[in-house]
Structures are given as C-alpha cells and as structure tokens.
Coordinates of C-alpha atoms in Angstrom, one line a residue:
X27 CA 24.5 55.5 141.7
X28 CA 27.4 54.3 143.1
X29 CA 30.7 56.7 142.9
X30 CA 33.8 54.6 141.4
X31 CA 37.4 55.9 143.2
X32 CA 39.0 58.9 141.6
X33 CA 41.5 57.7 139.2
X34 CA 44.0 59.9 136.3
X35 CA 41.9 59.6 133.8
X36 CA 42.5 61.0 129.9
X37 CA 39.4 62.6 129.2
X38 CA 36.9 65.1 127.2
X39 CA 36.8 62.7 123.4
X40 CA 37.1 59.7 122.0
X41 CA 39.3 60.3 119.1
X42 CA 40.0 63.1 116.8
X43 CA 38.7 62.1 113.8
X44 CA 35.9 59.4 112.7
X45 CA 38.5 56.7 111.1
X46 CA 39.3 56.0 114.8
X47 CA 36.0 55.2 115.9
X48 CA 36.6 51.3 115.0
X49 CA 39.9 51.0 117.3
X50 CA 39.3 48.1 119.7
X51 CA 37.7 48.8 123.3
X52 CA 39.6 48.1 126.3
X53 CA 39.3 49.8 129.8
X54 CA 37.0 52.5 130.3
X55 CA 40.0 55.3 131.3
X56 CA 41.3 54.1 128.0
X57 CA 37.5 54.2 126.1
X58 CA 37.1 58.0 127.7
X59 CA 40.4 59.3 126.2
X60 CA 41.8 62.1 124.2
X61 CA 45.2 62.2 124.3
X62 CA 45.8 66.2 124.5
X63 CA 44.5 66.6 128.3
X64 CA 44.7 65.0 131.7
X65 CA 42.3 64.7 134.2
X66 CA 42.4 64.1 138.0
X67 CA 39.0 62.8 137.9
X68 CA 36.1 60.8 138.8
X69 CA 33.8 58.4 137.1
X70 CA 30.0 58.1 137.7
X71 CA 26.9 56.3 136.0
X72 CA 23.3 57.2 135.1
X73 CA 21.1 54.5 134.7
X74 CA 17.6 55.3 132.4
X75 CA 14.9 55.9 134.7
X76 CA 12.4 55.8 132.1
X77 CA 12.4 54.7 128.3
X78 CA 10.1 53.5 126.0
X79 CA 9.6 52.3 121.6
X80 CA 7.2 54.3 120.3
X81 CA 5.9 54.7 116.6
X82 CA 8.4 57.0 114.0
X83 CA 4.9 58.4 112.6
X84 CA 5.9 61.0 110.3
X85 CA 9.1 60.7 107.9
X86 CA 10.0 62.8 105.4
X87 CA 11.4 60.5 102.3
X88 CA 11.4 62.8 98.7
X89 CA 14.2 63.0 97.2
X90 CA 16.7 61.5 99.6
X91 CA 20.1 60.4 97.7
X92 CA 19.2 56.7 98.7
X93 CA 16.0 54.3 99.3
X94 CA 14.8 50.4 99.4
X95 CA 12.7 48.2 97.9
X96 CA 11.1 45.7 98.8
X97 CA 9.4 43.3 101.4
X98 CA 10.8 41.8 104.4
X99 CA 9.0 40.1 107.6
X100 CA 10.5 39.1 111.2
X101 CA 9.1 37.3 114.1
X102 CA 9.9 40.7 116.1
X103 CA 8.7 43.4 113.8
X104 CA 6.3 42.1 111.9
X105 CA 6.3 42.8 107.7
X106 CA 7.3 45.7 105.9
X107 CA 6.9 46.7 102.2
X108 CA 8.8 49.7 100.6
X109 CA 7.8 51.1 97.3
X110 CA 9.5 53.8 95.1
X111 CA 7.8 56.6 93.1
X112 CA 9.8 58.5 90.5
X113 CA 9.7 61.2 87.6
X114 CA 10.8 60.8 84.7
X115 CA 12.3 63.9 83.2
X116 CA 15.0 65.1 80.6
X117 CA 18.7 65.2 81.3
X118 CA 19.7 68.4 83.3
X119 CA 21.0 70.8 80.5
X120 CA 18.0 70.2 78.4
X121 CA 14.9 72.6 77.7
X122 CA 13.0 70.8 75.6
X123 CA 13.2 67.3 73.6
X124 CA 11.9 66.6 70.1
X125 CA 11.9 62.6 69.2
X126 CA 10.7 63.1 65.5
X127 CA 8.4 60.8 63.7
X128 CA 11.5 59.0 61.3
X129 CA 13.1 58.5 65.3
X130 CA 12.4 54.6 65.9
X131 CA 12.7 53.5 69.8
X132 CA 14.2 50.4 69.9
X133 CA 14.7 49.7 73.3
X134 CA 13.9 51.1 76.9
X135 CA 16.0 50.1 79.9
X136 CA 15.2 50.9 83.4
X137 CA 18.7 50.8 85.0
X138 CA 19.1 50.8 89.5
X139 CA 22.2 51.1 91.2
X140 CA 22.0 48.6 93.9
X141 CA 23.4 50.2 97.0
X142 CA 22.6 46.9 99.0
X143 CA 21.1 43.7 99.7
X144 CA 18.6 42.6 102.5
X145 CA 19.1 40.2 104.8
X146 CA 21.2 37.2 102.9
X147 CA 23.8 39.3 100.9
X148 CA 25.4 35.5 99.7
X149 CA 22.4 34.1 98.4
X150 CA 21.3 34.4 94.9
X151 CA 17.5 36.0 94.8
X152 CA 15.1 35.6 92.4
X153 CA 13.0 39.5 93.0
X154 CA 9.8 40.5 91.3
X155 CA 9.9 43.7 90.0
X156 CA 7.0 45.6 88.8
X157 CA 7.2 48.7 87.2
X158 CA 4.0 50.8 86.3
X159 CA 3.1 54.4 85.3
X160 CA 1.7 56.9 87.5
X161 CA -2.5 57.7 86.7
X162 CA -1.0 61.3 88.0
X163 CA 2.3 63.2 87.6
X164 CA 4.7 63.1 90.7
X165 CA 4.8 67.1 91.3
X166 CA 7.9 68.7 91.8
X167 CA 7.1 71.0 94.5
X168 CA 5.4 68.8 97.3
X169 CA 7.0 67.1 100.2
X170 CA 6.3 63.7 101.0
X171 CA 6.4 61.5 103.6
X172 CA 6.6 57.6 104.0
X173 CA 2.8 57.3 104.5
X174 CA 2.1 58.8 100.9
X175 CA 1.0 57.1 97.7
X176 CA 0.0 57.9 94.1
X177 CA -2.4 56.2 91.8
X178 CA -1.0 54.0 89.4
X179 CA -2.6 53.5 86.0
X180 CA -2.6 49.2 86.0
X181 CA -3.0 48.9 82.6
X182 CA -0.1 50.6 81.8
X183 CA 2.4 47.7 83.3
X184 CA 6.0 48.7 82.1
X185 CA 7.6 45.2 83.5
X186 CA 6.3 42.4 85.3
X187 CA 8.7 39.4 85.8
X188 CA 11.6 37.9 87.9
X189 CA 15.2 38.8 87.8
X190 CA 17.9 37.4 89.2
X191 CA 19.9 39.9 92.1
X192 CA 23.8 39.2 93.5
X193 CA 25.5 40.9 96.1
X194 CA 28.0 41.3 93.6
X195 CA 25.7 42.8 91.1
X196 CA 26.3 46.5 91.4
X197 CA 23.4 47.6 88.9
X198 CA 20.0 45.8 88.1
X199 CA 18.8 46.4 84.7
X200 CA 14.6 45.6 82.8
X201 CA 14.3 46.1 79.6
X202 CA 10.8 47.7 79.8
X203 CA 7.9 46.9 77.2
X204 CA 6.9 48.5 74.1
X205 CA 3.8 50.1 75.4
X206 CA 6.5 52.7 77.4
X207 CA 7.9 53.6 74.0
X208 CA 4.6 56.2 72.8
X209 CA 5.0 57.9 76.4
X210 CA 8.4 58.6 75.5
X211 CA 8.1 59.4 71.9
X212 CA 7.2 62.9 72.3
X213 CA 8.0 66.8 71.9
X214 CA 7.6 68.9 74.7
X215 CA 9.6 71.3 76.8
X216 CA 11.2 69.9 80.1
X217 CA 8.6 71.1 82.4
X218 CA 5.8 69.5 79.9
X219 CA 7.7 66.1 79.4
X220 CA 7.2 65.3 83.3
X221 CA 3.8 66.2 83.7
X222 CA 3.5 64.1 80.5
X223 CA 5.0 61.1 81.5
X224 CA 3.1 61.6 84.7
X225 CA 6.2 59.1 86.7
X226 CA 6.9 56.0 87.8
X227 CA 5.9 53.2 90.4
X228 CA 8.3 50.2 90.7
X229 CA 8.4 47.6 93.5
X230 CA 8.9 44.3 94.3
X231 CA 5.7 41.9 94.9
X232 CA 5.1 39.2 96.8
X233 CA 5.0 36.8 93.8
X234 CA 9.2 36.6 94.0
X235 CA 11.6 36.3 97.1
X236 CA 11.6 38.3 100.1
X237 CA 14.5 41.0 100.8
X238 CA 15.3 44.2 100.0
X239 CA 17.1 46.4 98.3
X240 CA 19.0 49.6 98.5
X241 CA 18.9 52.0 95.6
X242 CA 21.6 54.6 95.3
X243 CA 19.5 57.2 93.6
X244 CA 22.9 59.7 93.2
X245 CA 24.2 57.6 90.7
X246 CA 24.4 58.7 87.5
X247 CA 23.4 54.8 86.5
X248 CA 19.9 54.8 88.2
X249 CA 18.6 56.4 85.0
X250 CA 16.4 55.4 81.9
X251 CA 18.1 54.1 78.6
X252 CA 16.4 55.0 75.7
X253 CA 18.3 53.2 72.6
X254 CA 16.9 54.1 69.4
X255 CA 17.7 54.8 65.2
X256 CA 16.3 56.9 62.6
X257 CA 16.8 56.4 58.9
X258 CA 17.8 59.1 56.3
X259 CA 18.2 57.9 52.5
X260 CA 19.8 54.9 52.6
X261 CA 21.8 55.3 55.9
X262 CA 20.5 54.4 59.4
X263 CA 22.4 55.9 62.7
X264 CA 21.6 54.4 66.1
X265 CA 22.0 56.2 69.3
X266 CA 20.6 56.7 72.7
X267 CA 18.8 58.9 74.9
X268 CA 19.0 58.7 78.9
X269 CA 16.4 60.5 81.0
X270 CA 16.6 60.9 84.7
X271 CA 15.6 59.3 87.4
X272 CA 16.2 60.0 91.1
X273 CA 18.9 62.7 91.0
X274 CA 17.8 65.8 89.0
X275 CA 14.2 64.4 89.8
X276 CA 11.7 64.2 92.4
X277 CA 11.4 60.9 94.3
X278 CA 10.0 59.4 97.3
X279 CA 9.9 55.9 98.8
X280 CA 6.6 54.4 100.8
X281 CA 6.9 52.7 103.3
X282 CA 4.4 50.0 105.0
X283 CA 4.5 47.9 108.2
X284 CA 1.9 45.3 109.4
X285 CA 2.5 44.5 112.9
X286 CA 0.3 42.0 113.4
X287 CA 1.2 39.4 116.3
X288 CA 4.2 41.5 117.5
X289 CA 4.7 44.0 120.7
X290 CA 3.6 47.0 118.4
X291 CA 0.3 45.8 117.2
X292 CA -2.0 48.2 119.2
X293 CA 0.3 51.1 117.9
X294 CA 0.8 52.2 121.7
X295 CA 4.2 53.2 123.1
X296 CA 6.0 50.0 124.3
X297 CA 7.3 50.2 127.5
X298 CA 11.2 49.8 127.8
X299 CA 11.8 47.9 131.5
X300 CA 12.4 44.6 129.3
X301 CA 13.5 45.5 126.2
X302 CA 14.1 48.7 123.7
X303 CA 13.8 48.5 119.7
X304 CA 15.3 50.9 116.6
X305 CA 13.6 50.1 113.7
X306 CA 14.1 52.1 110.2
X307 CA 11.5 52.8 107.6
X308 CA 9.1 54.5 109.7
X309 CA 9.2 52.0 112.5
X310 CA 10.0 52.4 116.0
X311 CA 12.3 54.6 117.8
X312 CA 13.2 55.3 121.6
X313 CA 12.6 57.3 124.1
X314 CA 14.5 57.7 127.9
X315 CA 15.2 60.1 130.4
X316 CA 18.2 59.8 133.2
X317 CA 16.1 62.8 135.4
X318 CA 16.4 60.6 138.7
X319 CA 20.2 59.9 138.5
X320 CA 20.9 63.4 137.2
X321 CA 19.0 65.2 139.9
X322 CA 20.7 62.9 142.5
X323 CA 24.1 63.6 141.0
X324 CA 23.4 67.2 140.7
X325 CA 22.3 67.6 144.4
X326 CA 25.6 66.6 145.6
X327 CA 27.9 67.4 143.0
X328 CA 26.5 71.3 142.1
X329 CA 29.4 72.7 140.3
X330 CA 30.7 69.3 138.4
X331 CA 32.6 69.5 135.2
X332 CA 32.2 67.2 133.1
X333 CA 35.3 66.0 130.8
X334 CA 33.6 63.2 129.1
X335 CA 30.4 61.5 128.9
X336 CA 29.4 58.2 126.6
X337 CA 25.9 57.2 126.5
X338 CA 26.0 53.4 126.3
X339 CA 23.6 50.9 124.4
X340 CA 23.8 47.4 125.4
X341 CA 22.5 45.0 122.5
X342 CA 20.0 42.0 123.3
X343 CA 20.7 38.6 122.0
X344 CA 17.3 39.0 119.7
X345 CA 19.1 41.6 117.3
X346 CA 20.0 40.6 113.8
X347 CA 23.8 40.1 112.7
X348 CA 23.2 42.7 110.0
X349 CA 23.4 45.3 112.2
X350 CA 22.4 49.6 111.9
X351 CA 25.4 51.5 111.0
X352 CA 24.6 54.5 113.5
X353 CA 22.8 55.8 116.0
X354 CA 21.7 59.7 116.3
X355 CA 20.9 61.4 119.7
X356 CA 18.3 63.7 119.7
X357 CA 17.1 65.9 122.8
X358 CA 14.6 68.7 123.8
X359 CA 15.2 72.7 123.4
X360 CA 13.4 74.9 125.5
X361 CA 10.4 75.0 123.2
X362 CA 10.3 71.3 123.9
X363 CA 11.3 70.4 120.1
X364 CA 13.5 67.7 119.3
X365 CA 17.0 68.5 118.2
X366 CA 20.2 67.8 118.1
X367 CA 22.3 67.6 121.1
X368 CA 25.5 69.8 120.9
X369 CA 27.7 66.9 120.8
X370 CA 26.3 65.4 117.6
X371 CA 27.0 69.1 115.9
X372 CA 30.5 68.1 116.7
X373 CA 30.5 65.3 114.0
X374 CA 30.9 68.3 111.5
X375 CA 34.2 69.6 113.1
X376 CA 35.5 66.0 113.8
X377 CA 35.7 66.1 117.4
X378 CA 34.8 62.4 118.3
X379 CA 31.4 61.9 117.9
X380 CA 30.7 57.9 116.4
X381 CA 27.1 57.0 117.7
X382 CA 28.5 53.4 115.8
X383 CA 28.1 49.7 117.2
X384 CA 30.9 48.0 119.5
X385 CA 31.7 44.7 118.9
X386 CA 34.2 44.3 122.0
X387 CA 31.3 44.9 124.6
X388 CA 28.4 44.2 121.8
X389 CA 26.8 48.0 122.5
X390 CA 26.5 51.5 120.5
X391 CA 28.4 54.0 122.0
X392 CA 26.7 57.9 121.8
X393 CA 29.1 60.8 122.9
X394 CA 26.9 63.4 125.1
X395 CA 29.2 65.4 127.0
X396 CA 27.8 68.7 126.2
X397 CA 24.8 67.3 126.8
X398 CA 25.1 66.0 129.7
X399 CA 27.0 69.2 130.9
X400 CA 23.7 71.5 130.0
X401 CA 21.8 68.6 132.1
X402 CA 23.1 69.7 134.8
X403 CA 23.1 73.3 134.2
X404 CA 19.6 73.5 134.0
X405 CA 18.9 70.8 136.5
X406 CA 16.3 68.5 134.6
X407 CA 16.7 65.9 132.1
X408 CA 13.8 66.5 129.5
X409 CA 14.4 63.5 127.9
X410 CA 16.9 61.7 124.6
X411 CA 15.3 60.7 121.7
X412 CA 17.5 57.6 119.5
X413 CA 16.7 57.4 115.6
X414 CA 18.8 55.5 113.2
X415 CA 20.8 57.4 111.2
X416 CA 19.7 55.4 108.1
X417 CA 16.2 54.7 108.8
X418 CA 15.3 55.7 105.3
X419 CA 17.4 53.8 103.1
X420 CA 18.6 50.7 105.3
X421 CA 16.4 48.1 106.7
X422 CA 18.8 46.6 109.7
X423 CA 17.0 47.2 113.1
X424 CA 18.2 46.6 116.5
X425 CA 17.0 45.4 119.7
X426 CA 18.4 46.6 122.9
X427 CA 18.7 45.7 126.9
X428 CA 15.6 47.8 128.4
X429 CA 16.4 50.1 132.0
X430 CA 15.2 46.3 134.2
X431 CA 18.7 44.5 132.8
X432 CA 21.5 44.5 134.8
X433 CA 23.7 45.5 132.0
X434 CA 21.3 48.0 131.1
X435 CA 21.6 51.4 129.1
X436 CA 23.5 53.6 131.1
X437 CA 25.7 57.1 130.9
X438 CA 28.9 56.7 131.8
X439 CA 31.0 60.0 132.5
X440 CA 34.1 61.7 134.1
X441 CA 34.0 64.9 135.4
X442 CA 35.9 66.9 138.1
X443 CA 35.1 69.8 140.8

C-alpha cells in the first residue's frame, strides 16, 4: 500500500439519496463526498489478496415478483435455458368456481407481461413458446430452487408455435388449444381447482430464436383469459373469466447451464489473478478477501477512523454492453454465515449505498465503510462475497479485472486518527 498525502477531503457518503447515484464521476475527494461534514484526512488502498468465481449452487426462485425465459449461449459462459412452472388458480376473492354445463369456453388466452428482452432489444424475434400441463400439481407449500423440475404430461401440449416478440411489445399473448378448455371447465372449491389443474410448464425451445425474456409476474396482465358464453332461451351473453397466474400463485423458474468448453466446465472454483465473473441465474459469483492489506494497514494505523470507504470493480473489455443493474456485497458473521454488510442495510434509510455500474471509469462502485470500519475492529478480513442483485430475473453478466491487473479491484478509503 502506498499512503496518498493528507488532503481536506468531504467524506463519510456518497449522496443522500439513490437518484444521485448516476451524477457523473470526477476526482476521488469529490467521488468520497457528503456535503454535511469535513475531513482533515487521508486516503489509502486495499488491493484483493485473494478472489476467486465459484458456482451460485443453491437459489431459491418460487414466487419471486419477476423471472426469464428462455435460452441464450456465449463464448464465455457457455448456454443457459430458463423455464417457468406455474399454478393455475382462481382470482383472489373467490372460494369456489362453478362453470356449468350450458357455459361454452370459447377461447383461452395465456397473457405475459414482458419485463424485458435479451440480448438484441432492436431486433424483431421470432420465439417458440411451448406451453404444457404439469403430470403433478405445483404445491403451494414447498420451496424451490433453480435446480427443481416437475413432470410434464406431453400429451397434453397447450401451445406449440412461433410468435413474434418487440422490445416495444409490453405483453405477449397465445391463444391456447381446445384440449385446455375441459381442464378448465370445472366445479371445485379454490383449493381443489389447483390441485385439479395440476399447473403449468411454458418455455421457449430451441426450434425458434435465441434470447430471453423477462416476465413481470406482479402484473395483473400475466394472467389466464378465459372468454366464454352461455345460452338461455333465445338470448346468448358472453363474458370472461381470468384466473391467476404468478401473483396470488405459486411459481418458480428453472434454470440450466451447460458449460461445456468454457473456464467453468470442471465446476471448480476459478481462480481470480486474471479475471473475475458475475453471472445470474444460478451462475457464478465471487469471492475476495483484502486480509494482507488490512492487517498491514491495521498494524500501523491501530485506532483509524474511517470516514468513507468505496469498494471498486474495474470491468474487463470481455463484458457485454447490456450490463447488470447492481451489485450486492455480502460478508461473514461470526458464525461464518454470509450476510449483509452494514452498509448495504443503509440502502433502506437512503444513506448512499448504489452497488451500480460507472460509466466515467467503466467500474461498479460498492460502499463498505462500516464494513471496512468492523475490519479493522476485529483485525481480520474473513472474506466479501459479490452476487447480482438480479440474478433471478435478469440475464446480463459481467466480467471483471482479476487481483494480477494493474487497475485491479481495490478499496479505496479515507479515514483519520
């Protein structure tokens, strides 16, 4: 480490509020600033001393407000396929439902919000979806992860065809088959309807483009459209019936990686001196520790405050354009358990944290001055763990500088003692 001169420095957060997180980046007295106290301090840097990618192996993914579907392959990551399985159950303030026999179904119409598109948004794609019914009912009370799957019964194939998907397009709609209209067609008490209908399996298959896309499962227009018209005497009245799907149900996505060819293909941890990777949907994730700088700095700077601290990500030319929205910071408790750090907490009371990418000097920027503060209280770094903030929903990954770079991740601080 090399100690910069002391300079007046306005420190302790970046901004008050989120909104300010996208202000342009100029000098680094002005990037560690809050504008309510001054500083007589000093600026330092830890440099990694040790990071790794390693496998995301367990990810919880039921009923999440958002998911993706769909395949997508990259020389760096290999292929990955995402698949959602759904209920199908009555509208939220209904008991029961009794379609009699004079009841006609016309029409059923799968509707999906489309949250967005993966990783042209201005081309025009041509997706396969396939929709098929569940050979077992979803159950409400489990807990599911990314590595789960459900039978599907494959000759009961709802929708099998291409349709056409915009960026502009904001909701995708198939008109399902008749054979969908008997498993519908039915009286039975909420509870019953579900474990009749047993759920849903849709996708996109290999037969169409490649992408993905988002699905926005809290909108009221990710649903089931049921139009249909009964006949008494001479006059006929239409109307139409929408059943859930993905809020007021249970839901899960899977997800599926092949990484055949690519650094990850033995499924051992990759080590970081070269390069470090984020990938969502059960992918990778990092690892680092700063325990050589911090133990150095601590040794000669015992009773250091620290004002402000900004761990620093430097992208590598490999990442995509379409980049992660933000990056969480995750370190150990005393029972070794990954949590948290104290200054991601803070995003709840607005006090700076962003964790969000950088164009000006093309890195994320993580706020860990708490952190870094209890570092040094208890004299050992036991390691930051670095997810994606969206790995269940969005499929942009990242690539980043590994600790052998010269502009290599780093935490940059100011402190005072």
């Amino acid at each position: 480490m090399k100690k910069l001169k002391t300079i007046l420095v306005i420190a302790a957060a970046l901004a008050g509020t989120l909104t300010s997180c996208a202000d342009k980046e100029s000098s680094l007295g002005m990037n560690l600033a809050d504008t309510t106290m001054l500083y007589n301090g000093k600026t330092d840097t830890l440099y990694a001393d040790n990071a790794w990618t390693e496998y995301e192996d367990s990810l919880l993914t039921s009923n999440y407000s958002f998911g993706v579907i769909g395949n997508y392959t990259d020389a760096i990551f290999g292929k990955v396929s995402s698949e959602l399985y759904t209920q199908i159950a009555l509208p939220t303030n209904a008991n029961n439902i009794s379609f009699s026999d004079e009841m006609v179904i016309d029409s059923v119409v799968l509707t999906l919000t489309k949250s967005q598109l993966f990783p042209d948004t201005s081309r025009v794609y041509n997706f396969h979806f396939e929709v098929k019914q569940l050979a077992e009912a979803l159950l409400s009370d489990t807990s599911f992860y990314a590595e789960n799957t459900l039978p599907v019964n494959e000759s009961a194939v709802f929708f099998d065809n291409n349709v056409q998907v915009r960026n502009t397009d904001t909701i995708i709609r198939l008109k399902l088959n008749a054979s969908i209209h008997p498993i519908l067609h039915q009286t039975a008490t909420a509870e019953d309807f579900i474990k009749n209908t047993k759920g849903l399996r849709v996708k996109l298959t290999t037969a169409g483009d490649e992408g993905m896309i988002g699905i926005d499962f809290s909108s009221s227009t990710t649903c089931l459209r049921t139009f249909y018209h009964y006949t008494y005497g001479n006059d006929t009245t239409t109307g139409l019936y929408t059943f859930l799907m993905g809020a007021g149900t249970s839901h899960f996505t899977h997800f599926q990686h092949n990484y055949s060819g690519t650094s990850f293909a033995n499924g051992a941890n990759v080590p970081g001196t070269s390069k470090l990777y984020l990938e969502p949907l059960a992918g990778q994730r990092i690892r680092m520790s700063f325990d050589r700088d911090l133990q150095t700095f601590r040794a000669a700077h015992p009773w250091a405050v620290i004002h402000h601290a900004e761990l620093i990500m430097p992208l590598a030319p490999e990442t995509p354009s379409e980049k992660p929205d933000q990056i969480l910071t995750l370190g150990k408790n005393l029972l070794g358990e990954d949590v948290y750090i104290d200054d991601l907490i803070d995003i709840y009371t607005l006090s700076g944290y962003d964790g969000s990418y950088y164009e000006d000097g093309n890195y994320y920027r993580m706020r860990v001055t708490q952190h870094l503060q209890g570092l040094l209280r208890e004299g050992k770094d036991y390691g930051i763990l670095l997810l994606l903030n969206s790995r269940r929903h969005s499929p942009q990954r990242a690539v980043f500088n590994g600790t052998g770079a010269s502009n290599r991740p780093r935490i940059v601080f100011v402190y005072s003692e």
